Coordinates of C-alpha atoms in Angstrom, one line a residue:
X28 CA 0.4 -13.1 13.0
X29 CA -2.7 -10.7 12.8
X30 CA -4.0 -10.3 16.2
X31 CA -7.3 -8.5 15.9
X32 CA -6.4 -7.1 19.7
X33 CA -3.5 -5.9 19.0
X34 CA -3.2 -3.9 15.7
X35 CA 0.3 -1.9 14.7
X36 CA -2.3 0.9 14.1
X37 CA -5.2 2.1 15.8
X38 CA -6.8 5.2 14.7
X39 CA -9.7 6.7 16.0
X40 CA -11.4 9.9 16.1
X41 CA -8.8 11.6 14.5
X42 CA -9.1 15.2 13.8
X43 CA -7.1 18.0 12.6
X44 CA -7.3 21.7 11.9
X45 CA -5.4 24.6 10.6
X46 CA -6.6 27.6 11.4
X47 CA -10.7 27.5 10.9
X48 CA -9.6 24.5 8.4
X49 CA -10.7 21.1 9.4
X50 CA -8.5 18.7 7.6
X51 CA -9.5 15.3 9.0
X52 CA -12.8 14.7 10.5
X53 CA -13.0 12.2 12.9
X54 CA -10.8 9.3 10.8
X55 CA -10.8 5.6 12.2
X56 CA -9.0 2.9 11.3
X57 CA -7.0 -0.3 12.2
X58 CA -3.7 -1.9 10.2
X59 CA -3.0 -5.0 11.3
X60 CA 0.7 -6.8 11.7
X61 CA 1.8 -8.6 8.7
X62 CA -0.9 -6.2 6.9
X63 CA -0.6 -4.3 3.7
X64 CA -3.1 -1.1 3.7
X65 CA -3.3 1.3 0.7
X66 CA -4.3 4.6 1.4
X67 CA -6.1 6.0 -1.3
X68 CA -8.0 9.5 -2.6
X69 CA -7.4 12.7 -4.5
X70 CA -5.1 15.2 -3.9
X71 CA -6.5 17.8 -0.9
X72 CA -7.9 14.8 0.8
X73 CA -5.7 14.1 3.8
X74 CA -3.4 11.3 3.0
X75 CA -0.6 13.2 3.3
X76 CA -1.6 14.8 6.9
X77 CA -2.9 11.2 7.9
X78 CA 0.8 9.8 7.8
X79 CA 2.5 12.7 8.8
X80 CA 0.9 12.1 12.2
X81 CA 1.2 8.5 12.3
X82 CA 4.8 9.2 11.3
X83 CA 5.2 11.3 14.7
X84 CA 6.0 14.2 11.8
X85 CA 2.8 16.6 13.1
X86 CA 0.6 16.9 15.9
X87 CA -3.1 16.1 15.6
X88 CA -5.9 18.4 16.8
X89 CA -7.8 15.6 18.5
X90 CA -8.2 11.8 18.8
X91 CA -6.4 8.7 19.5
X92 CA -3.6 7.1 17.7
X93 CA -1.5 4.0 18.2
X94 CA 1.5 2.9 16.1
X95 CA 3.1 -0.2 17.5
X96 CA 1.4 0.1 20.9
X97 CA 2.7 3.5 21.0
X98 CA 1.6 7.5 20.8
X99 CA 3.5 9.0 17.5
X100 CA 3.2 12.5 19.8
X101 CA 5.6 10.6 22.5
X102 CA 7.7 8.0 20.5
X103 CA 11.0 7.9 21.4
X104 CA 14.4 7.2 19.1
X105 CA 13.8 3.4 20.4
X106 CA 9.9 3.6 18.8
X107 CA 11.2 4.9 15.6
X108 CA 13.9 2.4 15.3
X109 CA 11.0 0.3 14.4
X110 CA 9.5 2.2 11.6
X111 CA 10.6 2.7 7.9
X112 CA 9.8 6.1 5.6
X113 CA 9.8 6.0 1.8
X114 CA 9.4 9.1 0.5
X115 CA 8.8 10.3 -2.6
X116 CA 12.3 11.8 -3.1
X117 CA 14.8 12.8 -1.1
X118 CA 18.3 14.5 -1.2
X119 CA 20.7 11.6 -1.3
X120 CA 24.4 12.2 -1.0
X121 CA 25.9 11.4 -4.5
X122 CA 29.6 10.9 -3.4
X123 CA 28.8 8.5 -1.5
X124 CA 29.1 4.6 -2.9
X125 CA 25.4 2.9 -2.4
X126 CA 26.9 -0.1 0.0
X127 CA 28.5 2.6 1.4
X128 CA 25.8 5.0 2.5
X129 CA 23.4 1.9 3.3
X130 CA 26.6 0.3 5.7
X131 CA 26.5 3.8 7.6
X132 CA 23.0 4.0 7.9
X133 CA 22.3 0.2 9.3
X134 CA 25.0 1.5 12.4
X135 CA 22.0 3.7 13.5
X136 CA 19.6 0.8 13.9
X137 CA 22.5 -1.6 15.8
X138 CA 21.7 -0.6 19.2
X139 CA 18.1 -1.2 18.9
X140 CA 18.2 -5.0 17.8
X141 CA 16.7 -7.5 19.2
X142 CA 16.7 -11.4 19.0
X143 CA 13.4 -11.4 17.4
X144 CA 14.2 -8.3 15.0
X145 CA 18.1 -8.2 14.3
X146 CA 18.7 -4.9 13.1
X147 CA 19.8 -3.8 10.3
X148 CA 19.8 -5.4 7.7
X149 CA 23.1 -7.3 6.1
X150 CA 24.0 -4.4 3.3
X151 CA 24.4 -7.0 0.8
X152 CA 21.3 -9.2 1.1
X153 CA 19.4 -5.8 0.8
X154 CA 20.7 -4.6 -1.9
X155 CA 20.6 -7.8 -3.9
X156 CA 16.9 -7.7 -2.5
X157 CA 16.4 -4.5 -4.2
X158 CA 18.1 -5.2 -7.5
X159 CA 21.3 -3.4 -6.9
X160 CA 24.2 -6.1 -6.5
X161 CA 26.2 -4.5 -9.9
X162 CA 25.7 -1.2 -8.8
X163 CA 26.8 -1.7 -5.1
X164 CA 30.3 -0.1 -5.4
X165 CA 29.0 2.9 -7.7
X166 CA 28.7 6.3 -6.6
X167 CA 25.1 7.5 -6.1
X168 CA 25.0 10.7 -8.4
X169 CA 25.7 7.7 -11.5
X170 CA 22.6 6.1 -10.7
X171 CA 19.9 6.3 -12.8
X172 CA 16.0 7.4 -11.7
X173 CA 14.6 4.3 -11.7
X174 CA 18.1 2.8 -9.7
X175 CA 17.8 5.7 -7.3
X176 CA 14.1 4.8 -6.5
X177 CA 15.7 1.3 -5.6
X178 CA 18.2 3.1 -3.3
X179 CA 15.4 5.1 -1.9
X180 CA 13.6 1.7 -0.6
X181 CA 16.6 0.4 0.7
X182 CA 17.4 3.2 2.7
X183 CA 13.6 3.1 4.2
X184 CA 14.3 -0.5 5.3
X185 CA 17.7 -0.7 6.4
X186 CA 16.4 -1.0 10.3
X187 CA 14.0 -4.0 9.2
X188 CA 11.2 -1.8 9.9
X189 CA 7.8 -3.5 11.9
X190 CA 5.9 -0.9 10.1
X191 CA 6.7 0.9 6.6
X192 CA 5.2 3.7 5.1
X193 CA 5.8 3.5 1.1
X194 CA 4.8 6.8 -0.6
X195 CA 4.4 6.3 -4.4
X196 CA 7.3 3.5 -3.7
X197 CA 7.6 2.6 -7.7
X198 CA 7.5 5.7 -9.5
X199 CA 10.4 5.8 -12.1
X200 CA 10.3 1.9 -12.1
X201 CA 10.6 0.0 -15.3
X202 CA 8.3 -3.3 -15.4
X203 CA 10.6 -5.8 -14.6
X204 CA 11.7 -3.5 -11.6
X205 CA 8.5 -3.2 -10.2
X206 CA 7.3 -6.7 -10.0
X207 CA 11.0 -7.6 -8.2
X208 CA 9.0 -4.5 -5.9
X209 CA 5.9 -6.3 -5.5
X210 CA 7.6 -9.5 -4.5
X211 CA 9.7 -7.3 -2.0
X212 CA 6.5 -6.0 -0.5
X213 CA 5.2 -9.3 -0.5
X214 CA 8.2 -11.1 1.5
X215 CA 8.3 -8.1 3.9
X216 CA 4.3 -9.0 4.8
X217 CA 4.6 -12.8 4.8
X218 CA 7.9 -13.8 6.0
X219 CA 8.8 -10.8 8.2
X220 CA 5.0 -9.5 9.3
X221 CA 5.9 -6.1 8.6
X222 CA 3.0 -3.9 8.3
X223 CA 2.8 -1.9 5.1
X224 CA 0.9 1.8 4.4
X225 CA 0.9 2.6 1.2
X226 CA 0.3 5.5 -0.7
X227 CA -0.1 5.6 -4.2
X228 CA -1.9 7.1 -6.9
X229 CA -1.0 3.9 -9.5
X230 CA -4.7 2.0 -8.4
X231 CA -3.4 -1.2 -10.5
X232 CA -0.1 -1.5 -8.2
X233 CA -2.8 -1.0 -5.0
X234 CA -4.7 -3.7 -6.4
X235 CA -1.9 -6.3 -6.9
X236 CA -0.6 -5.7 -3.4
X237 CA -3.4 -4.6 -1.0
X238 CA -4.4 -6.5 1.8
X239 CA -6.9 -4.2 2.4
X240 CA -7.6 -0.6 0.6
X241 CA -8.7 2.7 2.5
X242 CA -10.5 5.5 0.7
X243 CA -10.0 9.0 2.2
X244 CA -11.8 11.5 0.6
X245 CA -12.6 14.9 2.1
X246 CA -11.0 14.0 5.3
X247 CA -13.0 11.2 6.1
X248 CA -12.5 7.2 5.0
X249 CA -15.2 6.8 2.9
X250 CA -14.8 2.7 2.4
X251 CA -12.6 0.2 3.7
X252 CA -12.0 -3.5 2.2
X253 CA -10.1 -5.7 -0.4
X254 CA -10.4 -4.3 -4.0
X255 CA -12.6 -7.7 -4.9
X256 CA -14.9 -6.7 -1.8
X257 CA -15.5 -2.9 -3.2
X258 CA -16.0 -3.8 -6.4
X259 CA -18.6 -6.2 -5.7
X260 CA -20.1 -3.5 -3.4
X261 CA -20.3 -1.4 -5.9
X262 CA -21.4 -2.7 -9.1
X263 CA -24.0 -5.5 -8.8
X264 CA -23.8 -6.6 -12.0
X265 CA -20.6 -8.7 -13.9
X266 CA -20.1 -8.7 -17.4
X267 CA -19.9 -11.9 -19.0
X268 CA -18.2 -12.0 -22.7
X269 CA -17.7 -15.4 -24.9
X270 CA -17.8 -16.8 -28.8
X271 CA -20.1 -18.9 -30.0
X272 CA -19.5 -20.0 -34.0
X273 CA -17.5 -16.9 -34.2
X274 CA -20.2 -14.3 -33.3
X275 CA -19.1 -12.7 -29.6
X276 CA -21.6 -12.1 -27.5
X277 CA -21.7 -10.0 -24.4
X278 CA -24.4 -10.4 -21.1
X279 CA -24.5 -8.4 -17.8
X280 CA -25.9 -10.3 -15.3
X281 CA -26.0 -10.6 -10.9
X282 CA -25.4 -13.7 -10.9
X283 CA -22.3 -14.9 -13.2
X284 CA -21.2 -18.4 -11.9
X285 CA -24.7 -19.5 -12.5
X286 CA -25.2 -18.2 -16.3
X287 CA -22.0 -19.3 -17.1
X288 CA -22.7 -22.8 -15.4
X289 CA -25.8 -22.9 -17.8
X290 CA -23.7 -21.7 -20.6
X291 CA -22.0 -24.5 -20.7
X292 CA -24.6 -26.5 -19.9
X293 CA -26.9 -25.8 -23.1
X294 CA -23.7 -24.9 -25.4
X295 CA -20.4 -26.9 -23.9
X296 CA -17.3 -26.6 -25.5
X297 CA -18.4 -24.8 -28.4
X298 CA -18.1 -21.9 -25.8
X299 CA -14.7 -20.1 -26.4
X300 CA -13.1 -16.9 -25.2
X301 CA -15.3 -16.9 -21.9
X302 CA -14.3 -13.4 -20.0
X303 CA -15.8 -12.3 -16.4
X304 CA -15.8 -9.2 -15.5
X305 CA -16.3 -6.8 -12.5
X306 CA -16.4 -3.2 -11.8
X307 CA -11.9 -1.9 -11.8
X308 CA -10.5 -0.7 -8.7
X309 CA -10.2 2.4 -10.7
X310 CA -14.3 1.8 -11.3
X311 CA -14.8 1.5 -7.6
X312 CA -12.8 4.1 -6.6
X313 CA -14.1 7.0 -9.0
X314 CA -17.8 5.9 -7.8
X315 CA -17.1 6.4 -4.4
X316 CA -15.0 9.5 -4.5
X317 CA -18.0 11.1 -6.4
X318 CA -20.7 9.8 -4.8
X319 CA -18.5 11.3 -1.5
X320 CA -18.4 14.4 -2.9
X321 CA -21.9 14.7 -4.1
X322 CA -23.0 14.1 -0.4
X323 CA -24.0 10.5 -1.2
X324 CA -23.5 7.7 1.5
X325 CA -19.7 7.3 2.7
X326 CA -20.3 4.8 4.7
X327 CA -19.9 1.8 1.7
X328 CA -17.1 -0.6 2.6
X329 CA -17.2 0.0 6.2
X330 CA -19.3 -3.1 7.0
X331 CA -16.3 -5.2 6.2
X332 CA -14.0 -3.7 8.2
X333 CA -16.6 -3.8 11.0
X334 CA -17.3 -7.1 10.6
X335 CA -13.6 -8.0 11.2

Protein backbone atom coordinates (compact mmCIF):
# COMPACT_ATOMS: atom_id res chain seq x y z
CA UNK A 1 0.00 0.00 0.00
CA UNK A 2 1.66 3.38 -1.16
CA UNK A 3 2.05 5.52 1.85
CA UNK A 4 3.11 8.94 0.60
CA UNK A 5 4.93 9.27 4.27
CA UNK A 6 6.62 6.53 4.11
CA UNK A 7 8.38 5.77 0.82
CA UNK A 8 11.04 2.66 0.32
CA UNK A 9 13.17 5.49 -1.19
CA UNK A 10 13.84 8.85 -0.32
CA UNK A 11 16.42 10.74 -2.08
CA UNK A 12 17.39 14.05 -1.61
CA UNK A 13 20.12 16.32 -2.33
CA UNK A 14 22.21 13.80 -3.46
CA UNK A 15 25.69 14.58 -4.63
CA UNK A 16 28.72 12.90 -5.65
CA UNK A 17 32.19 13.66 -6.81
CA UNK A 18 35.40 12.09 -8.05
CA UNK A 19 38.10 13.92 -7.86
CA UNK A 20 37.07 17.68 -9.26
CA UNK A 21 34.26 15.54 -11.08
CA UNK A 22 30.80 16.15 -9.91
CA UNK A 23 28.74 13.20 -10.96
CA UNK A 24 25.32 13.81 -9.41
CA UNK A 25 24.14 17.18 -8.56
CA UNK A 26 21.80 17.50 -5.99
CA UNK A 27 19.33 14.37 -7.20
CA UNK A 28 15.78 13.97 -5.42
CA UNK A 29 13.54 11.60 -5.63
CA UNK A 30 10.87 9.25 -3.93
CA UNK A 31 9.87 5.39 -4.86
CA UNK A 32 7.09 4.31 -3.30
CA UNK A 33 6.16 0.64 -1.89
CA UNK A 34 4.39 -1.53 -4.31
CA UNK A 35 6.07 1.06 -6.99
CA UNK A 36 7.77 0.33 -10.21
CA UNK A 37 10.33 3.34 -11.18
CA UNK A 38 12.42 3.25 -14.36
CA UNK A 39 15.43 5.01 -14.33
CA UNK A 40 16.23 6.30 -17.50
CA UNK A 41 19.18 8.45 -19.55
CA UNK A 42 22.24 8.11 -21.67
CA UNK A 43 25.24 6.52 -20.88
CA UNK A 44 27.72 9.03 -18.56
CA UNK A 45 24.58 10.26 -16.91
CA UNK A 46 24.62 8.74 -13.46
CA UNK A 47 22.30 5.78 -13.35
CA UNK A 48 24.72 3.60 -12.71
CA UNK A 49 26.36 5.75 -9.59
CA UNK A 50 22.60 6.51 -8.49
CA UNK A 51 22.07 2.72 -7.57
CA UNK A 52 25.31 1.89 -6.57
CA UNK A 53 24.59 4.12 -3.57
CA UNK A 54 21.20 3.13 -2.97
CA UNK A 55 22.61 -0.39 -3.22
CA UNK A 56 24.93 0.47 -0.17
CA UNK A 57 27.70 -0.48 -3.06
CA UNK A 58 29.44 3.37 -2.83
CA UNK A 59 29.52 6.21 -0.66
CA UNK A 60 27.88 9.48 -1.62
CA UNK A 61 29.68 12.87 -1.37
CA UNK A 62 26.66 14.55 0.18
CA UNK A 63 22.89 14.26 0.78
CA UNK A 64 20.24 12.12 2.26
CA UNK A 65 19.16 8.79 1.29
CA UNK A 66 16.69 6.31 2.67
CA UNK A 67 16.05 2.74 1.45
CA UNK A 68 13.48 0.97 3.46
CA UNK A 69 13.69 3.47 6.35
CA UNK A 70 17.28 2.88 6.33
CA UNK A 71 20.85 4.66 5.47
CA UNK A 72 22.51 2.27 2.51
CA UNK A 73 26.03 3.76 4.22
CA UNK A 74 24.92 1.79 7.63
CA UNK A 75 22.68 -1.15 6.39
CA UNK A 76 23.32 -4.11 8.01
CA UNK A 77 23.23 -8.04 6.63
CA UNK A 78 19.42 -7.81 8.24
CA UNK A 79 18.68 -4.51 5.81
CA UNK A 80 20.04 -6.30 2.81
CA UNK A 81 18.17 -9.35 3.46
CA UNK A 82 15.40 -7.21 2.13
CA UNK A 83 16.73 -6.16 -1.05
CA UNK A 84 17.20 -8.01 -4.49
CA UNK A 85 20.24 -7.13 -7.29
CA UNK A 86 19.85 -8.07 -10.91
CA UNK A 87 22.70 -7.41 -12.62
CA UNK A 88 23.48 -7.40 -15.94
CA UNK A 89 25.66 -10.51 -15.86
CA UNK A 90 27.36 -12.25 -13.49
CA UNK A 91 29.68 -15.29 -12.95
CA UNK A 92 27.40 -18.16 -12.22
CA UNK A 93 28.78 -21.43 -11.12
CA UNK A 94 28.04 -23.84 -14.08
CA UNK A 95 28.40 -27.25 -12.20
CA UNK A 96 26.06 -26.48 -10.18
CA UNK A 97 22.21 -27.76 -11.04
CA UNK A 98 19.79 -24.52 -11.22
CA UNK A 99 17.42 -25.87 -8.18
CA UNK A 100 20.44 -26.56 -6.79
CA UNK A 101 22.26 -23.26 -6.59
CA UNK A 102 18.82 -21.42 -6.05
CA UNK A 103 18.12 -24.14 -2.83
CA UNK A 104 21.64 -23.00 -1.36
CA UNK A 105 21.13 -19.53 -1.88
CA UNK A 106 17.32 -19.20 -0.22
CA UNK A 107 19.37 -20.86 3.22
CA UNK A 108 21.05 -17.29 3.33
CA UNK A 109 17.66 -15.48 3.58
CA UNK A 110 16.09 -18.22 6.29
CA UNK A 111 17.19 -16.43 9.32
CA UNK A 112 15.78 -13.16 8.31
CA UNK A 113 12.01 -14.28 7.71
CA UNK A 114 9.39 -13.00 9.01
CA UNK A 115 5.50 -13.72 9.27
CA UNK A 116 4.79 -11.01 7.01
CA UNK A 117 7.80 -11.78 4.47
CA UNK A 118 8.60 -15.58 4.69
CA UNK A 119 11.93 -15.82 3.27
CA UNK A 120 13.05 -17.36 0.68
CA UNK A 121 11.23 -18.26 -1.69
CA UNK A 122 10.03 -22.18 -2.28
CA UNK A 123 12.79 -23.17 -5.12
CA UNK A 124 10.21 -24.65 -7.13
CA UNK A 125 7.40 -22.05 -7.24
CA UNK A 126 10.28 -19.66 -8.37
CA UNK A 127 11.52 -21.29 -10.83
CA UNK A 128 8.26 -22.29 -12.42
CA UNK A 129 7.72 -18.41 -11.98
CA UNK A 130 10.63 -17.78 -14.07
CA UNK A 131 9.99 -20.32 -16.85
CA UNK A 132 12.55 -22.87 -15.73
CA UNK A 133 10.52 -26.00 -14.38
CA UNK A 134 12.29 -28.43 -17.46
CA UNK A 135 15.46 -27.07 -16.85
CA UNK A 136 15.47 -27.37 -12.92
CA UNK A 137 17.70 -30.48 -12.62
CA UNK A 138 20.16 -29.17 -15.50
CA UNK A 139 23.56 -27.96 -14.94
CA UNK A 140 23.97 -24.29 -15.41
CA UNK A 141 26.92 -24.11 -17.98
CA UNK A 142 23.93 -26.03 -20.49
CA UNK A 143 21.78 -23.22 -20.18
CA UNK A 144 21.26 -21.09 -22.93
CA UNK A 145 21.61 -16.97 -22.82
CA UNK A 146 18.23 -16.21 -22.80
CA UNK A 147 17.65 -19.28 -19.85
CA UNK A 148 20.63 -17.88 -17.97
CA UNK A 149 19.03 -14.41 -17.92
CA UNK A 150 16.00 -16.30 -16.24
CA UNK A 151 18.42 -17.84 -13.71
CA UNK A 152 19.92 -14.43 -13.21
CA UNK A 153 16.26 -13.10 -11.93
CA UNK A 154 15.70 -15.83 -9.81
CA UNK A 155 18.75 -15.58 -8.07
CA UNK A 156 18.03 -11.61 -7.43
CA UNK A 157 14.65 -12.72 -5.85
CA UNK A 158 15.29 -15.72 -3.92
CA UNK A 159 14.99 -13.65 -0.47
CA UNK A 160 11.47 -12.17 -1.66
CA UNK A 161 13.15 -8.91 -1.84
CA UNK A 162 10.87 -5.47 -0.54
CA UNK A 163 12.90 -3.60 -3.00
CA UNK A 164 14.53 -4.94 -6.36
CA UNK A 165 16.84 -3.35 -8.55
CA UNK A 166 16.52 -4.93 -12.26
CA UNK A 167 19.37 -3.76 -14.47
CA UNK A 168 18.58 -4.33 -18.20
CA UNK A 169 16.46 -7.43 -16.50
CA UNK A 170 15.40 -8.93 -20.29
CA UNK A 171 18.28 -8.67 -22.35
CA UNK A 172 18.82 -11.97 -24.24
CA UNK A 173 15.00 -12.65 -23.80
CA UNK A 174 12.97 -14.10 -26.66
CA UNK A 175 9.20 -12.51 -26.86
CA UNK A 176 7.35 -15.00 -25.23
CA UNK A 177 10.00 -14.90 -22.43
CA UNK A 178 9.73 -11.41 -21.79
CA UNK A 179 6.08 -10.87 -21.41
CA UNK A 180 6.10 -14.16 -18.80
CA UNK A 181 8.92 -11.18 -17.38
CA UNK A 182 6.50 -8.46 -17.48
CA UNK A 183 3.82 -10.42 -15.70
CA UNK A 184 6.57 -11.38 -13.12
CA UNK A 185 7.33 -7.74 -12.51
CA UNK A 186 3.83 -7.09 -12.43
CA UNK A 187 2.83 -9.88 -9.62
CA UNK A 188 5.95 -8.77 -7.56
CA UNK A 189 4.21 -4.92 -7.55
CA UNK A 190 0.65 -5.93 -6.97
CA UNK A 191 0.43 -9.02 -4.98
CA UNK A 192 3.70 -8.70 -2.97
CA UNK A 193 4.20 -4.58 -2.95
CA UNK A 194 7.73 -4.97 -3.84
CA UNK A 195 9.17 -1.84 -5.04
CA UNK A 196 10.88 -2.12 -8.37
CA UNK A 197 14.09 0.27 -9.98
CA UNK A 198 14.60 -0.38 -13.07
CA UNK A 199 17.21 0.33 -15.45
CA UNK A 200 16.95 -0.12 -18.92
CA UNK A 201 17.81 1.16 -22.08
CA UNK A 202 14.72 -0.86 -24.02
CA UNK A 203 12.17 2.57 -23.62
CA UNK A 204 9.20 0.17 -25.00
CA UNK A 205 9.77 -2.44 -21.98
CA UNK A 206 9.93 0.97 -19.53
CA UNK A 207 6.78 1.99 -20.97
CA UNK A 208 4.75 -1.33 -20.52
CA UNK A 209 5.89 -1.59 -16.97
CA UNK A 210 6.55 1.81 -15.31
CA UNK A 211 4.60 3.14 -12.63
CA UNK A 212 6.44 6.11 -12.94
CA UNK A 213 9.66 6.95 -15.25
CA UNK A 214 12.80 9.08 -14.03
CA UNK A 215 14.95 10.88 -16.47
CA UNK A 216 18.63 11.41 -15.35
CA UNK A 217 20.51 13.29 -17.57
CA UNK A 218 23.83 15.07 -16.68
CA UNK A 219 23.45 14.11 -13.16
CA UNK A 220 20.38 15.64 -12.47
CA UNK A 221 16.47 14.16 -12.97
CA UNK A 222 15.41 16.14 -15.50
CA UNK A 223 11.42 14.84 -15.45
CA UNK A 224 9.61 12.68 -13.40
CA UNK A 225 6.02 11.03 -14.31
CA UNK A 226 4.04 8.11 -16.09
CA UNK A 227 5.10 7.83 -19.88
CA UNK A 228 1.29 9.05 -20.85
CA UNK A 229 1.97 12.21 -18.43
CA UNK A 230 5.45 13.17 -20.37
CA UNK A 231 4.28 12.64 -23.46
CA UNK A 232 1.42 14.91 -23.06
CA UNK A 233 3.87 17.41 -21.51
CA UNK A 234 5.75 17.40 -24.22
CA UNK A 235 3.95 17.39 -27.42
CA UNK A 236 0.73 19.40 -27.36
CA UNK A 237 -0.55 18.18 -30.25
CA UNK A 238 -2.00 14.31 -31.16
CA UNK A 239 -2.19 13.01 -34.50
CA UNK A 240 -5.39 11.79 -35.56
CA UNK A 241 -5.39 9.26 -38.81
CA UNK A 242 -8.70 7.62 -40.36
CA UNK A 243 -10.41 6.52 -43.99
CA UNK A 244 -12.99 7.98 -45.45
CA UNK A 245 -14.20 6.29 -49.10
CA UNK A 246 -10.81 4.96 -49.13
CA UNK A 247 -8.76 8.23 -49.17
CA UNK A 248 -6.71 8.31 -45.54
CA UNK A 249 -6.50 11.38 -44.15
CA UNK A 250 -4.23 12.57 -41.47
CA UNK A 251 -4.97 15.92 -38.78
CA UNK A 252 -2.87 17.14 -35.83
CA UNK A 253 -4.83 18.75 -33.52
CA UNK A 254 -4.78 19.86 -29.28
CA UNK A 255 -7.70 18.71 -28.77
CA UNK A 256 -8.32 14.90 -30.16
CA UNK A 257 -11.48 13.54 -28.20
CA UNK A 258 -13.29 16.54 -29.42
CA UNK A 259 -12.46 16.29 -33.38
CA UNK A 260 -12.89 12.87 -33.33
CA UNK A 261 -16.29 13.30 -31.46
CA UNK A 262 -17.26 15.68 -34.40
CA UNK A 263 -15.86 13.16 -36.80
CA UNK A 264 -18.20 11.02 -36.17
CA UNK A 265 -20.62 13.34 -35.84
CA UNK A 266 -20.69 14.85 -39.48
CA UNK A 267 -19.31 11.46 -41.13
CA UNK A 268 -20.47 8.30 -38.63
CA UNK A 269 -19.61 4.93 -39.58
CA UNK A 270 -18.29 5.70 -42.86
CA UNK A 271 -15.15 6.53 -40.57
CA UNK A 272 -12.79 3.49 -40.63
CA UNK A 273 -9.23 2.91 -39.53
CA UNK A 274 -9.42 5.77 -36.77
CA UNK A 275 -5.72 5.98 -35.12
CA UNK A 276 -4.72 8.46 -32.08
CA UNK A 277 -1.57 9.23 -31.63
CA UNK A 278 0.82 10.95 -29.10
CA UNK A 279 4.34 11.84 -28.82
CA UNK A 280 6.57 7.87 -27.99
CA UNK A 281 8.26 7.49 -24.82
CA UNK A 282 11.26 7.32 -27.14
CA UNK A 283 9.77 10.97 -28.51
CA UNK A 284 9.63 12.27 -24.96
CA UNK A 285 12.65 11.10 -23.90
CA UNK A 286 15.04 12.25 -26.86
CA UNK A 287 13.27 15.91 -26.40
CA UNK A 288 14.14 16.10 -22.98
CA UNK A 289 17.54 14.70 -22.99
CA UNK A 290 18.40 17.42 -25.68
CA UNK A 291 16.67 20.09 -24.61
CA UNK A 292 18.83 19.07 -21.02
CA UNK A 293 21.75 19.26 -22.74
CA UNK A 294 21.23 22.32 -24.77
CA UNK A 295 20.65 24.14 -21.28
CA UNK A 296 16.83 24.27 -21.86
CA UNK A 297 14.42 23.86 -18.83
CA UNK A 298 14.90 20.52 -16.79
CA UNK A 299 12.48 21.07 -14.72
CA UNK A 300 9.50 19.37 -17.15
CA UNK A 301 7.76 16.47 -15.39
CA UNK A 302 8.60 17.56 -11.95
CA UNK A 303 5.20 19.21 -11.30
CA UNK A 304 3.71 15.78 -11.23
CA UNK A 305 5.80 14.33 -8.88
CA UNK A 306 5.39 17.47 -6.75
CA UNK A 307 1.99 17.40 -6.91
CA UNK A 308 1.91 13.82 -5.44
Amino acid sequence: MRDPADPAVRVSGLRMRYGANDVLHGVEFEAYRGEVVCLLGPNGAGKTTTIEILEGFRMRSAGEVSVLGVDPAQGGEDWRARLGVVLQSWRDHGKWHVRELLAHLGRYYAPYSTPSMPRPWDADELIAAVGLTEHAHKKIKTLSGGQRRRLDVAIGIVGRPELLFLDEPTAGFDPEARREFHDLVHRLSDDLDTTILLTTHDLDEAEKLADRILILNGGRIVADGSADALSRQIAGEAEVRWTLDGQRFVHSTTEATKYVHDLFKQHGEAVADLEVRRASLEDTYMTLVHRAEAGGETELGLQEAGAR
